[in-house]
Amino acid sequence: MRAFFLLFGLGLTGISQPSHAATPPTARYWVVLRDKGGVRFNPATYFAPQALARRQRQQLPLADSTDFPVRPDYLQQVQATVDSVVFVSRWFNAVSCLATPAQVAALRHLPGVRSVESRSTATMLPAAQPGAPERGTPEISAADHQLAFSQTASLGAADFRRAKLDGRGLRIAIFDVGFSGADQHTAFQHLRAGKRILATYDFLKKQPYVYAGGSHGTEVLSCIAGKLPDGTALGLAPEAEFLLARTEQLHREQFAEEEAWLAAAEWADRQGVDIINSSLGYTSRRYFPEQMNGRNSLVARAAAMAVRKGILVVNAAGNDGLDPEWRTIGTPADGDSVLAVGGLDPDSFLHIGFSSYGPTADRRLKPNVTAYGTVLAAAPGGYVRTQGTSFASPLLAGFAACAWQQNRNLTAMQLFEKLQASANLYPYFDYAHGYGMPRASWFTADSSKKPPTAATFDFVVQPDSILAVIIRPGVGEVAARALPLYSDSVDVKAPVSSNKPAAVPAVGREELAPPVAESAEKSPPADAIPTLPDPPSYLYWHVADRRGVLRTYEVLDVKQRAVLQISLRNLQAGDIVQVHYRGFTSTYSAQ
């Protein structure tokens, strides 16, 4: 595990010092209490009406013991023993506090204390080098305008718009590092005019003001509800209501941030939030990859609890795809009920190099779905082209708001499953793309009128124990020409591009994307009407074992009908070969 700490010590000089009592050092501790016996609680006076309505719609109890406050007598005992109490969690019946070693020893003997766990308070080195805050520019090039259009059009913005689905009636909480300039930016004028930023709170500084600390949250908010000056939407839910929470310090990772995430989740639950977007993640500065199983970190357990309350949690998959020492999903994206969103390259519609890969440490599918990993976003001073799974996540949060607006009686996990089922590769999956990119048409079209997907290829067992995948003749038409049966011209589209882009910092700390080359191909005329190009017709295939864990997966650029050959001798009993091409998925089972 790569953890780098700033250590400060006292040099021993041999010179006598004045004698006085040293102040005992304090450290952070997590104190779990025994029970909530005798506590009274009235959900009607604690929760906002929207929180009660959310639970009723999902047939959840209006309250359970995790909603009850901690026992006042237990809390008073802790307060009287420790240096200071930092945070009290109802959900986990626990207290975060600062205490000396002697106070910790006393804590362990209190009748109301179940356990005391040490939490590191050491300040860590920056996760990315500090730099000037991202500043936008008021000028928007034709290429950037095309990207702004495409980042929502790729998910089916036109279908949601025709169905009048825009997030209205949904409450979305954003947990981030700061929202600099969001209170003045023209991209959010419609939110301010409609008074749809309902509440804000900085859980690190314990104050309502969140419009400082960094512009990352501003960019994330814009990918749900921002607009360009001409009205072009940067996200899919411009009519939703928002709660903005600062839970993380820029350039640092401390355990206090996970506690702040939990505090924000309890606050969001009380305020009636439907969706949490968390473009944050914790990885190698606190954990090992083998701990990414959705159960180890406090923040993953907090996310699971939020889902139990009927909240959909959408989280960035992470930006460690190019890091050979990590590469995998961070936390809380590792949670089994957290919708982890990976990033796609807008040009190829394939996994973008920096996006973290699955599976989780316990071999579950991650990421779940994908969206653009390069976007145009609002930032102080104007707009920026930026990149990271931090921005794929809010695009999906806005998508989820529209889907839930259509059917408010879905539970959070029912919506989770439908979001996966709506993706363009489903039921095919891999550890780079998940189930692919969700489609609005899946929600807006009349399912009774959807024609069954026609087969696009066949499995053919050839001599010498070769399993071949052959594109059907009627399907093999590309650019007005028929694909040859054989041409030795199948290109592998690896999940990571051979031309690796520059590394992207940790999720929540992304940098600007490289500028678009000034070429006719990438810079359309200034007066051009934005259009969404047709995604290339790739063939996706994987081999999974009998447990559904992938042994291998690959993406092919189809240039011949005999597109894939697999030696059956390399397959094990129970293995499944699954192939997806042009909306059709089929499997072959090894005997």
Coordinates of C-alpha atoms in Angstrom, one line a residue:
M1 CA 0.0 0.0 0.0
R2 CA 1.4 3.4 -1.0
A3 CA 0.9 5.8 1.9
F4 CA 3.1 8.8 2.3
F5 CA 3.0 10.8 5.5
L6 CA 4.4 14.1 6.6
L7 CA 6.3 13.3 9.8
F8 CA 7.4 16.0 12.2
G9 CA 9.7 15.3 15.2
L10 CA 11.6 17.1 17.9
G11 CA 15.3 17.1 17.4
L12 CA 17.4 16.1 20.4
T13 CA 20.1 18.7 20.9
G14 CA 21.4 17.7 24.3
I15 CA 20.5 21.2 25.6
S16 CA 18.4 21.1 28.7
Q17 CA 14.9 22.4 28.3
P18 CA 12.6 24.1 30.8
S19 CA 10.6 21.5 32.7
H20 CA 6.9 21.7 32.3
A21 CA 4.1 19.2 31.8
A22 CA 3.7 18.2 28.1
T23 CA 0.2 18.2 26.7
P24 CA -0.7 14.6 26.0
P25 CA -1.1 14.0 22.2
T26 CA -4.6 13.4 20.9
A27 CA -5.6 11.1 18.0
R28 CA -8.8 10.4 16.2
Y29 CA -11.0 7.4 17.4
W30 CA -14.2 5.8 16.3
V31 CA -16.3 4.8 19.3
V32 CA -19.1 2.3 18.7
L33 CA -21.8 2.4 21.3
R34 CA -23.7 -0.7 22.6
D35 CA -27.4 0.0 22.0
K36 CA -30.2 2.5 21.7
G37 CA -32.4 1.1 24.4
G38 CA -35.1 3.5 25.6
V39 CA -34.5 6.1 22.9
R40 CA -37.7 7.8 21.7
F41 CA -37.9 8.9 18.0
N42 CA -40.7 10.5 15.9
P43 CA -39.9 10.3 12.2
A44 CA -42.5 12.9 11.3
T45 CA -40.7 15.6 13.3
Y46 CA -37.2 14.6 12.2
F47 CA -37.5 13.9 8.5
A48 CA -38.5 16.3 5.7
P49 CA -41.8 15.3 4.1
Q50 CA -39.9 14.3 1.0
A51 CA -37.9 11.8 3.0
L52 CA -41.0 10.2 4.4
A53 CA -42.6 10.1 1.0
R54 CA -39.5 8.4 -0.5
R55 CA -39.7 5.6 2.1
Q56 CA -43.5 5.2 1.6
R57 CA -43.1 4.9 -2.2
Q58 CA -40.5 2.2 -1.7
Q59 CA -42.5 0.4 1.0
L60 CA -39.8 1.0 3.5
P61 CA -40.5 1.6 7.2
L62 CA -40.7 5.3 8.1
A63 CA -37.8 4.7 10.6
D64 CA -35.8 1.9 12.0
S65 CA -33.3 1.8 14.8
T66 CA -30.5 3.1 12.6
D67 CA -32.5 6.4 12.4
F68 CA -32.8 6.8 16.1
P69 CA -30.4 9.2 17.9
V70 CA -27.7 7.7 20.0
R71 CA -28.4 7.4 23.7
P72 CA -27.9 10.7 25.4
D73 CA -26.4 9.1 28.5
Y74 CA -23.8 7.2 26.4
L75 CA -22.9 10.3 24.5
Q76 CA -22.5 12.3 27.7
Q77 CA -20.2 9.7 29.1
V78 CA -18.0 9.9 26.0
Q79 CA -18.0 13.7 26.0
A80 CA -17.0 13.8 29.6
T81 CA -14.1 11.4 28.9
V82 CA -12.5 12.6 25.6
D83 CA -10.8 15.7 24.5
S84 CA -13.6 16.6 22.0
V85 CA -16.4 15.0 19.9
V86 CA -16.1 15.5 16.2
F87 CA -19.2 13.7 14.8
V88 CA -22.0 11.5 16.0
S89 CA -23.5 8.9 13.6
R90 CA -27.0 7.7 14.1
W91 CA -26.7 5.1 11.3
F92 CA -23.7 3.3 13.0
N93 CA -24.5 4.3 16.6
A94 CA -21.0 5.7 16.9
V95 CA -19.0 8.7 17.9
S96 CA -15.9 10.2 16.2
C97 CA -13.7 11.9 18.8
L98 CA -10.2 13.2 19.6
A99 CA -8.7 11.6 22.7
T100 CA -5.4 11.0 24.5
P101 CA -4.1 7.4 25.2
A102 CA -5.2 7.7 28.8
Q103 CA -8.7 8.9 27.7
V104 CA -8.9 5.9 25.3
A105 CA -8.1 3.5 28.1
A106 CA -11.0 5.1 30.1
L107 CA -13.3 5.0 27.1
R108 CA -12.9 1.2 26.9
H109 CA -14.3 0.8 30.4
L110 CA -17.4 2.9 29.9
P111 CA -20.6 0.7 30.2
G112 CA -22.1 2.2 27.0
V113 CA -19.0 1.6 24.8
R114 CA -18.8 -1.6 22.6
S115 CA -15.5 -0.9 20.8
V116 CA -12.9 1.8 20.2
E117 CA -11.0 1.9 16.9
S118 CA -8.1 4.1 16.1
R119 CA -8.4 6.4 13.0
S120 CA -5.3 7.9 11.5
T121 CA -5.1 11.7 11.8
A122 CA -1.8 12.1 10.1
T123 CA -1.8 14.6 7.3
M124 CA -0.9 12.9 4.0
L125 CA 1.0 14.3 1.1
P126 CA -1.0 15.8 -1.7
A127 CA -2.6 13.2 -3.9
A128 CA -1.9 15.5 -6.8
Q129 CA 0.3 18.5 -7.1
P130 CA -1.4 21.7 -6.1
G131 CA -2.0 24.1 -8.9
A132 CA -4.1 27.1 -9.8
P133 CA -7.9 26.5 -9.7
E134 CA -9.4 25.6 -13.0
R135 CA -10.6 28.7 -14.8
G136 CA -13.1 28.5 -17.6
T137 CA -13.2 30.7 -20.6
P138 CA -16.3 32.4 -22.0
E139 CA -15.5 31.4 -25.6
I140 CA -16.9 28.1 -26.7
S141 CA -15.4 26.6 -29.8
A142 CA -17.5 24.7 -32.3
A143 CA -15.7 21.5 -31.2
D144 CA -16.5 22.1 -27.6
H145 CA -20.1 22.9 -28.5
Q146 CA -20.2 19.6 -30.3
L147 CA -18.9 17.8 -27.2
A148 CA -21.5 19.5 -25.0
F149 CA -24.2 18.3 -27.3
S150 CA -22.8 14.8 -27.6
Q151 CA -22.2 14.1 -23.9
T152 CA -26.0 14.1 -23.3
A153 CA -27.1 13.0 -26.8
S154 CA -25.1 9.8 -26.5
L155 CA -27.4 8.8 -23.6
G156 CA -30.6 9.7 -25.4
A157 CA -31.2 13.2 -24.4
A158 CA -33.7 13.7 -27.3
D159 CA -35.8 10.8 -26.1
F160 CA -36.0 12.1 -22.6
R161 CA -36.8 15.6 -23.9
R162 CA -39.7 14.3 -26.1
A163 CA -41.0 12.5 -23.0
K164 CA -40.7 15.7 -21.0
L165 CA -38.3 14.0 -18.5
D166 CA -35.9 16.5 -17.1
G167 CA -35.4 15.5 -13.4
R168 CA -38.3 17.6 -12.1
G169 CA -39.4 16.5 -8.7
L170 CA -36.1 14.6 -7.9
R171 CA -33.7 15.7 -5.2
I172 CA -30.0 15.1 -5.9
A173 CA -27.2 15.6 -3.4
I174 CA -23.7 16.2 -4.7
F175 CA -20.7 15.3 -2.4
D176 CA -17.5 17.0 -3.6
V177 CA -14.5 19.1 -2.8
G178 CA -16.1 22.4 -3.3
F179 CA -18.4 24.4 -5.6
S180 CA -16.4 27.6 -6.3
G181 CA -18.3 30.1 -8.4
A182 CA -21.5 28.0 -8.7
D183 CA -23.4 30.6 -6.8
Q184 CA -22.8 33.2 -9.5
H185 CA -22.2 31.2 -12.7
T186 CA -24.6 31.8 -15.6
A187 CA -24.8 28.0 -16.2
F188 CA -26.9 27.7 -13.1
Q189 CA -29.0 30.8 -13.4
H190 CA -32.1 28.7 -13.9
L191 CA -31.4 26.8 -10.6
R192 CA -31.1 30.1 -8.7
A193 CA -34.2 31.6 -10.3
G194 CA -36.2 28.5 -9.4
K195 CA -34.6 28.3 -5.9
R196 CA -33.7 24.7 -6.6
I197 CA -30.4 24.7 -4.7
L198 CA -32.2 23.8 -1.5
A199 CA -29.4 23.4 1.0
T200 CA -25.6 23.5 1.3
Y201 CA -23.2 22.4 4.0
D202 CA -19.4 22.1 4.4
F203 CA -19.0 19.0 6.6
L204 CA -15.3 19.7 7.1
K205 CA -15.6 23.3 8.3
K206 CA -19.0 22.9 9.8
Q207 CA -20.6 25.8 8.0
P208 CA -23.3 26.3 5.3
Y209 CA -21.0 28.0 2.8
V210 CA -19.6 25.6 0.1
Y211 CA -18.7 28.0 -2.7
A212 CA -15.0 27.7 -2.1
G213 CA -12.4 24.9 -1.8
G214 CA -12.2 24.1 -5.5
S215 CA -14.2 24.1 -8.7
H216 CA -14.5 20.4 -9.1
G217 CA -18.0 20.3 -7.6
T218 CA -19.1 23.1 -9.9
E219 CA -18.0 21.1 -12.9
V220 CA -19.8 18.0 -11.6
L221 CA -23.0 20.0 -10.9
S222 CA -22.9 21.3 -14.5
C223 CA -22.8 17.7 -15.8
I224 CA -26.2 17.2 -14.2
A225 CA -28.0 20.6 -14.6
G226 CA -25.7 23.1 -16.3
K227 CA -26.5 25.0 -19.5
L228 CA -24.5 26.9 -22.1
P229 CA -25.4 30.5 -22.9
D230 CA -27.4 29.3 -25.9
G231 CA -29.4 26.9 -23.7
T232 CA -27.5 23.7 -24.7
A233 CA -27.8 21.4 -21.7
L234 CA -24.6 20.0 -20.2
G235 CA -26.6 17.4 -18.2
L236 CA -29.9 15.6 -18.3
A237 CA -31.7 16.9 -15.2
P238 CA -31.7 20.7 -15.3
E239 CA -35.1 20.8 -13.4
A240 CA -34.0 18.7 -10.5
E241 CA -33.5 20.1 -7.0
F242 CA -30.0 20.0 -5.4
L243 CA -28.2 19.8 -2.1
L244 CA -24.5 20.6 -2.2
A245 CA -22.2 19.1 0.4
R246 CA -18.4 19.6 0.7
T247 CA -17.0 16.4 2.1
E248 CA -13.4 16.4 0.9
Q249 CA -10.3 18.6 1.1
L250 CA -8.5 19.3 -2.2
H251 CA -5.3 17.3 -2.7
R252 CA -5.4 15.4 0.6
E253 CA -6.9 12.1 1.8
Q254 CA -7.8 11.9 5.5
F255 CA -10.1 9.5 7.3
A256 CA -12.1 12.6 8.3
E257 CA -13.3 12.8 4.7
E258 CA -15.0 9.4 5.0
E259 CA -16.7 10.5 8.2
A260 CA -17.8 13.7 6.4
W261 CA -19.2 11.5 3.5
L262 CA -21.2 9.6 6.1
A263 CA -22.4 12.8 7.8
A264 CA -23.5 14.2 4.5
A265 CA -25.4 11.0 3.6
E266 CA -27.3 11.1 6.9
W267 CA -28.1 14.8 6.2
A268 CA -29.2 14.0 2.7
D269 CA -31.4 11.2 3.8
R270 CA -33.1 13.5 6.4
Q271 CA -33.7 16.1 3.7
G272 CA -35.4 13.7 1.3
V273 CA -32.7 13.2 -1.3
D274 CA -33.4 10.6 -4.0
I275 CA -30.0 10.4 -5.6
I276 CA -26.4 10.9 -4.2
N277 CA -23.7 11.7 -6.8
S278 CA -20.3 11.1 -5.3
S279 CA -17.5 11.9 -7.7
L280 CA -15.0 10.9 -5.1
G281 CA -13.0 7.8 -4.3
Y282 CA -10.4 6.5 -1.9
T283 CA -7.7 4.1 -2.9
S284 CA -4.0 3.5 -2.4
R285 CA -3.4 6.2 0.2
R286 CA -5.6 4.3 2.6
Y287 CA -6.3 0.8 1.3
F288 CA -4.9 -2.2 -0.6
P289 CA -6.6 -3.3 -3.9
E290 CA -7.7 -6.5 -2.2
Q291 CA -9.7 -4.5 0.3
M292 CA -12.0 -3.2 -2.4
N293 CA -14.9 -5.6 -1.7
G294 CA -17.6 -3.0 -0.6
R295 CA -17.4 -4.0 3.0
N296 CA -14.1 -2.7 4.4
S297 CA -14.3 1.0 4.1
L298 CA -16.5 3.2 6.2
V299 CA -17.6 5.1 3.1
A300 CA -18.7 1.9 1.3
R301 CA -20.7 0.9 4.3
A302 CA -22.2 4.3 4.5
A303 CA -23.2 4.1 0.8
A304 CA -24.8 0.7 1.4
M305 CA -26.8 2.2 4.3
A306 CA -28.0 5.1 2.1
V307 CA -29.3 2.6 -0.4
R308 CA -31.2 0.8 2.4
K309 CA -32.9 4.1 3.0
G310 CA -34.1 4.2 -0.6
I311 CA -31.4 6.5 -2.1
L312 CA -29.7 5.6 -5.3
V313 CA -25.9 6.2 -4.9
V314 CA -24.0 6.9 -8.1
N315 CA -20.2 7.0 -7.9
A316 CA -17.3 7.6 -10.2
A317 CA -15.4 4.3 -10.9
G318 CA -12.0 6.0 -10.5
N319 CA -9.1 7.2 -12.6
D320 CA -6.5 4.5 -12.0
G321 CA -6.8 2.6 -15.2
L322 CA -3.2 3.5 -16.2
D323 CA -1.8 2.9 -12.7
P324 CA -0.1 -0.5 -12.7
E325 CA 0.0 -0.6 -8.9
W326 CA -3.7 -0.1 -8.5
R327 CA -5.8 0.0 -11.7
T328 CA -9.0 -1.2 -10.1
I329 CA -12.1 0.4 -8.7
G330 CA -11.9 2.6 -5.6
T331 CA -14.3 2.9 -2.7
P332 CA -17.2 3.6 -2.4
A333 CA -17.6 2.5 -6.0
D334 CA -16.8 -1.0 -4.8
G335 CA -20.1 -1.3 -3.0
D336 CA -22.4 -3.9 -4.5
S337 CA -25.4 -1.5 -4.4
V338 CA -23.5 1.5 -5.7
L339 CA -23.8 2.3 -9.4
A340 CA -20.2 2.7 -10.4
V341 CA -19.7 4.6 -13.6
G342 CA -16.7 4.2 -15.9
G343 CA -15.5 6.5 -18.6
L344 CA -15.8 6.3 -22.4
D345 CA -13.7 8.0 -25.1
P346 CA -16.1 10.3 -27.0
D347 CA -14.3 9.6 -30.3
S348 CA -14.2 5.8 -30.1
F349 CA -17.1 5.0 -27.7
L350 CA -14.7 2.6 -26.0
H351 CA -13.2 2.6 -22.5
I352 CA -11.0 5.7 -22.0
G353 CA -7.5 4.7 -20.8
F354 CA -7.6 6.3 -17.3
S355 CA -10.9 4.8 -16.3
S356 CA -10.5 2.2 -13.6
Y357 CA -11.1 -1.5 -14.3
G358 CA -13.2 -4.1 -12.5
P359 CA -13.8 -6.5 -11.0
T360 CA -14.0 -5.8 -7.3
A361 CA -11.7 -7.8 -4.9
D362 CA -14.5 -10.4 -4.5
R363 CA -14.9 -10.6 -8.3
R364 CA -18.2 -8.7 -8.7
L365 CA -18.8 -6.7 -11.9
K366 CA -17.6 -3.1 -11.9
P367 CA -18.0 -0.7 -13.4
N368 CA -21.7 -1.2 -13.8
V369 CA -22.3 1.3 -16.7
T370 CA -20.4 4.0 -18.6
A371 CA -20.7 7.5 -20.0
Y372 CA -18.4 10.0 -21.6
G373 CA -15.1 10.5 -19.6
T374 CA -14.3 13.7 -21.4
V375 CA -16.9 16.5 -21.2
L376 CA -17.5 20.2 -21.4
A377 CA -18.3 21.6 -18.0
A378 CA -18.9 24.9 -16.3
A379 CA -16.1 26.4 -14.2
P380 CA -15.4 29.8 -12.7
G381 CA -15.1 32.3 -15.5
G382 CA -16.8 30.2 -18.2
Y383 CA -16.5 26.6 -19.5
V384 CA -13.7 24.0 -19.6
R385 CA -13.1 20.8 -21.4
T386 CA -12.1 18.3 -18.7
Q387 CA -11.8 14.6 -18.2
G388 CA -12.3 11.9 -15.6
T389 CA -14.9 9.5 -14.4
S390 CA -15.9 12.3 -12.0
F391 CA -17.9 13.6 -15.0
A392 CA -19.2 10.3 -16.3
S393 CA -20.9 9.8 -12.9
P394 CA -23.0 13.0 -12.9
L395 CA -24.1 12.4 -16.5
L396 CA -25.5 9.1 -15.2
A397 CA -27.0 10.7 -12.1
G398 CA -29.0 13.0 -14.3
F399 CA -30.0 10.1 -16.5
A400 CA -31.2 8.2 -13.4
A401 CA -33.2 11.2 -12.3
C402 CA -35.1 11.3 -15.6
A403 CA -35.7 7.5 -15.5
W404 CA -37.0 7.7 -11.9
Q405 CA -39.1 10.7 -12.8
Q406 CA -40.9 8.5 -15.3
N407 CA -41.7 5.9 -12.6
R408 CA -41.5 7.2 -9.1
N409 CA -42.7 3.9 -7.5
L410 CA -39.4 2.0 -8.4
T411 CA -37.2 1.2 -5.5
A412 CA -33.6 2.3 -5.6
M413 CA -32.4 -1.2 -6.4
Q414 CA -35.1 -1.7 -9.0
L415 CA -33.9 1.5 -10.7
F416 CA -30.3 0.3 -10.3
E417 CA -31.2 -2.9 -12.2
K418 CA -33.1 -1.1 -14.9
L419 CA -30.2 1.3 -15.5
Q420 CA -28.0 -1.7 -16.1
A421 CA -30.6 -3.4 -18.3
S422 CA -31.0 -0.2 -20.4
A423 CA -27.3 -0.2 -21.4
N424 CA -26.3 -0.8 -24.9
L425 CA -24.3 -4.0 -24.3
Y426 CA -26.7 -5.7 -21.8
P427 CA -26.7 -8.6 -21.0
Y428 CA -23.1 -8.7 -22.2
F429 CA -20.5 -7.1 -19.8
D430 CA -16.8 -6.8 -19.3
Y431 CA -14.6 -5.2 -16.7
A432 CA -13.8 -2.1 -18.8
H433 CA -17.3 -1.1 -20.0
G434 CA -19.6 -2.8 -17.5
Y435 CA -22.9 -3.2 -19.3
G436 CA -22.2 -0.2 -21.5
M437 CA -23.9 3.1 -21.9
P438 CA -27.6 3.4 -20.8
R439 CA -30.1 4.4 -23.4
A440 CA -33.1 6.7 -22.7
S441 CA -35.1 5.0 -25.4
W442 CA -35.2 1.9 -23.2
F443 CA -37.3 3.8 -20.7
T444 CA -39.4 6.0 -23.1
A445 CA -40.3 3.5 -25.9
D446 CA -43.3 1.3 -25.6
S447 CA -41.8 -2.1 -24.6
S448 CA -44.8 -3.9 -26.1
K449 CA -43.8 -2.5 -29.5
K450 CA -40.1 -3.2 -29.3
P451 CA -39.2 -5.8 -32.0
P452 CA -37.0 -8.7 -30.8
T453 CA -33.4 -8.2 -31.6
A454 CA -32.4 -10.1 -34.8
A455 CA -29.4 -12.4 -34.7
T456 CA -26.3 -10.8 -36.2
F457 CA -23.9 -13.7 -36.0
D458 CA -23.6 -17.5 -35.5
F459 CA -21.4 -19.8 -33.6
V460 CA -19.9 -22.5 -35.9
V461 CA -17.7 -25.4 -34.6
Q462 CA -15.1 -26.0 -37.2
P463 CA -12.6 -28.9 -37.7
D464 CA -9.7 -29.1 -35.3
S465 CA -11.9 -28.0 -32.4
I466 CA -12.2 -24.3 -33.4
L467 CA -15.2 -22.3 -32.4
A468 CA -15.8 -19.6 -35.0
V469 CA -18.0 -16.5 -34.8
I470 CA -19.4 -15.7 -38.2
I471 CA -21.2 -12.5 -39.0
R472 CA -24.5 -13.2 -40.9
P473 CA -24.4 -12.1 -44.5
G474 CA -27.4 -9.8 -44.2
V475 CA -25.7 -8.0 -41.4
G476 CA -22.3 -7.7 -42.8
E477 CA -22.8 -4.4 -44.7
V478 CA -20.3 -1.7 -43.8
A479 CA -20.1 1.6 -45.8
A480 CA -22.2 0.2 -48.6
R481 CA -20.0 -2.8 -49.1
A482 CA -20.3 -6.4 -48.0
L483 CA -17.8 -7.7 -45.5
P484 CA -15.6 -10.5 -46.9
L485 CA -15.8 -13.8 -45.1
Y486 CA -12.0 -13.7 -44.6
S487 CA -9.6 -10.8 -45.1
D488 CA -7.1 -11.1 -42.3
S489 CA -8.0 -7.6 -41.2
V490 CA -9.6 -7.8 -37.8
D491 CA -8.4 -5.1 -35.5
V492 CA -8.3 -5.6 -31.8
K493 CA -9.7 -2.6 -29.9
A494 CA -8.0 -3.1 -26.5
P495 CA -9.8 -1.6 -23.5
V496 CA -6.7 0.6 -23.0
S497 CA -5.6 2.5 -26.1
S498 CA -2.0 1.9 -27.2
N499 CA -1.6 5.6 -27.4
K500 CA -2.1 6.1 -23.7
P501 CA -3.4 9.5 -22.7
A502 CA -1.7 11.5 -19.9
A503 CA -2.5 10.1 -16.5
V504 CA -5.4 11.7 -14.8
P505 CA -5.2 12.5 -11.1
A506 CA -7.3 10.7 -8.4
V507 CA -11.0 10.9 -8.8
G508 CA -12.2 14.1 -7.3
R509 CA -9.1 15.9 -8.4
E510 CA -9.2 15.8 -12.1
E511 CA -7.4 18.1 -14.5
L512 CA -8.3 19.8 -17.8
A513 CA -8.5 17.5 -20.8
P514 CA -6.0 18.0 -23.6
P515 CA -7.2 20.7 -26.1
V516 CA -8.8 19.5 -29.2
A517 CA -6.6 19.5 -32.3
E518 CA -7.6 22.3 -34.7
S519 CA -8.5 20.1 -37.6
A520 CA -11.4 19.8 -39.9
E521 CA -12.1 16.4 -38.5
K522 CA -12.5 17.5 -34.8
S523 CA -13.4 21.2 -35.3
P524 CA -16.7 21.5 -37.2
P525 CA -17.6 24.8 -38.8
A526 CA -18.8 27.4 -36.3
D527 CA -22.3 27.3 -37.8
A528 CA -22.6 23.5 -38.0
I529 CA -25.5 21.9 -36.2
P530 CA -24.3 19.4 -33.6
T531 CA -25.0 15.8 -34.5
L532 CA -24.2 12.5 -32.7
P533 CA -22.1 10.2 -34.9
D534 CA -23.1 6.6 -35.1
P535 CA -21.0 4.5 -32.7
P536 CA -18.7 2.0 -34.5
S537 CA -20.0 -1.5 -34.8
Y538 CA -17.6 -3.3 -32.5
L539 CA -17.8 -7.0 -31.6
Y540 CA -17.4 -7.6 -27.9
W541 CA -16.6 -11.1 -26.5
H542 CA -15.5 -12.7 -23.3
V543 CA -15.0 -16.0 -21.6
A544 CA -16.5 -16.5 -18.2
D545 CA -16.1 -19.4 -15.8
R546 CA -19.1 -21.2 -14.2
R547 CA -19.3 -18.5 -11.5
G548 CA -19.6 -15.7 -14.1
V549 CA -16.1 -14.4 -13.4
L550 CA -14.3 -13.4 -16.7
R551 CA -11.2 -15.2 -17.7
T552 CA -10.6 -12.8 -20.7
Y553 CA -12.4 -10.2 -22.7
E554 CA -11.8 -8.2 -25.9
V555 CA -13.2 -5.8 -28.4
L556 CA -12.8 -6.2 -32.1
D557 CA -13.3 -3.8 -35.0
V558 CA -15.2 -6.0 -37.5
K559 CA -13.7 -6.0 -41.0
Q560 CA -14.5 -9.5 -42.0
R561 CA -17.4 -11.9 -41.4
A562 CA -15.2 -14.7 -39.9
V563 CA -14.4 -12.3 -37.1
L564 CA -13.3 -14.6 -34.3
Q565 CA -11.8 -18.1 -33.8
I566 CA -11.4 -19.7 -30.4
S567 CA -9.7 -23.0 -29.6
L568 CA -12.0 -25.2 -27.7
R569 CA -9.0 -26.9 -26.2
N570 CA -8.4 -23.7 -24.2
L571 CA -11.8 -23.7 -22.6
Q572 CA -12.5 -25.4 -19.3
A573 CA -15.7 -27.4 -18.5
G574 CA -18.4 -24.9 -17.6
D575 CA -16.9 -22.0 -19.4
I576 CA -19.2 -19.6 -21.2
V577 CA -18.2 -17.7 -24.4
Q578 CA -20.4 -14.7 -24.8
V579 CA -20.5 -12.5 -27.8
H580 CA -22.2 -9.1 -28.5
Y581 CA -22.6 -7.5 -31.9
R582 CA -25.0 -4.8 -33.0
G583 CA -27.4 -5.2 -30.1
F584 CA -27.5 -9.0 -30.2
T585 CA -25.9 -11.2 -27.5
S586 CA -25.5 -15.0 -27.6
T587 CA -23.5 -17.6 -25.6
Y588 CA -21.8 -20.8 -26.2
S589 CA -21.3 -23.3 -23.4
A590 CA -18.2 -25.4 -23.2
Q591 CA -18.9 -29.1 -22.2

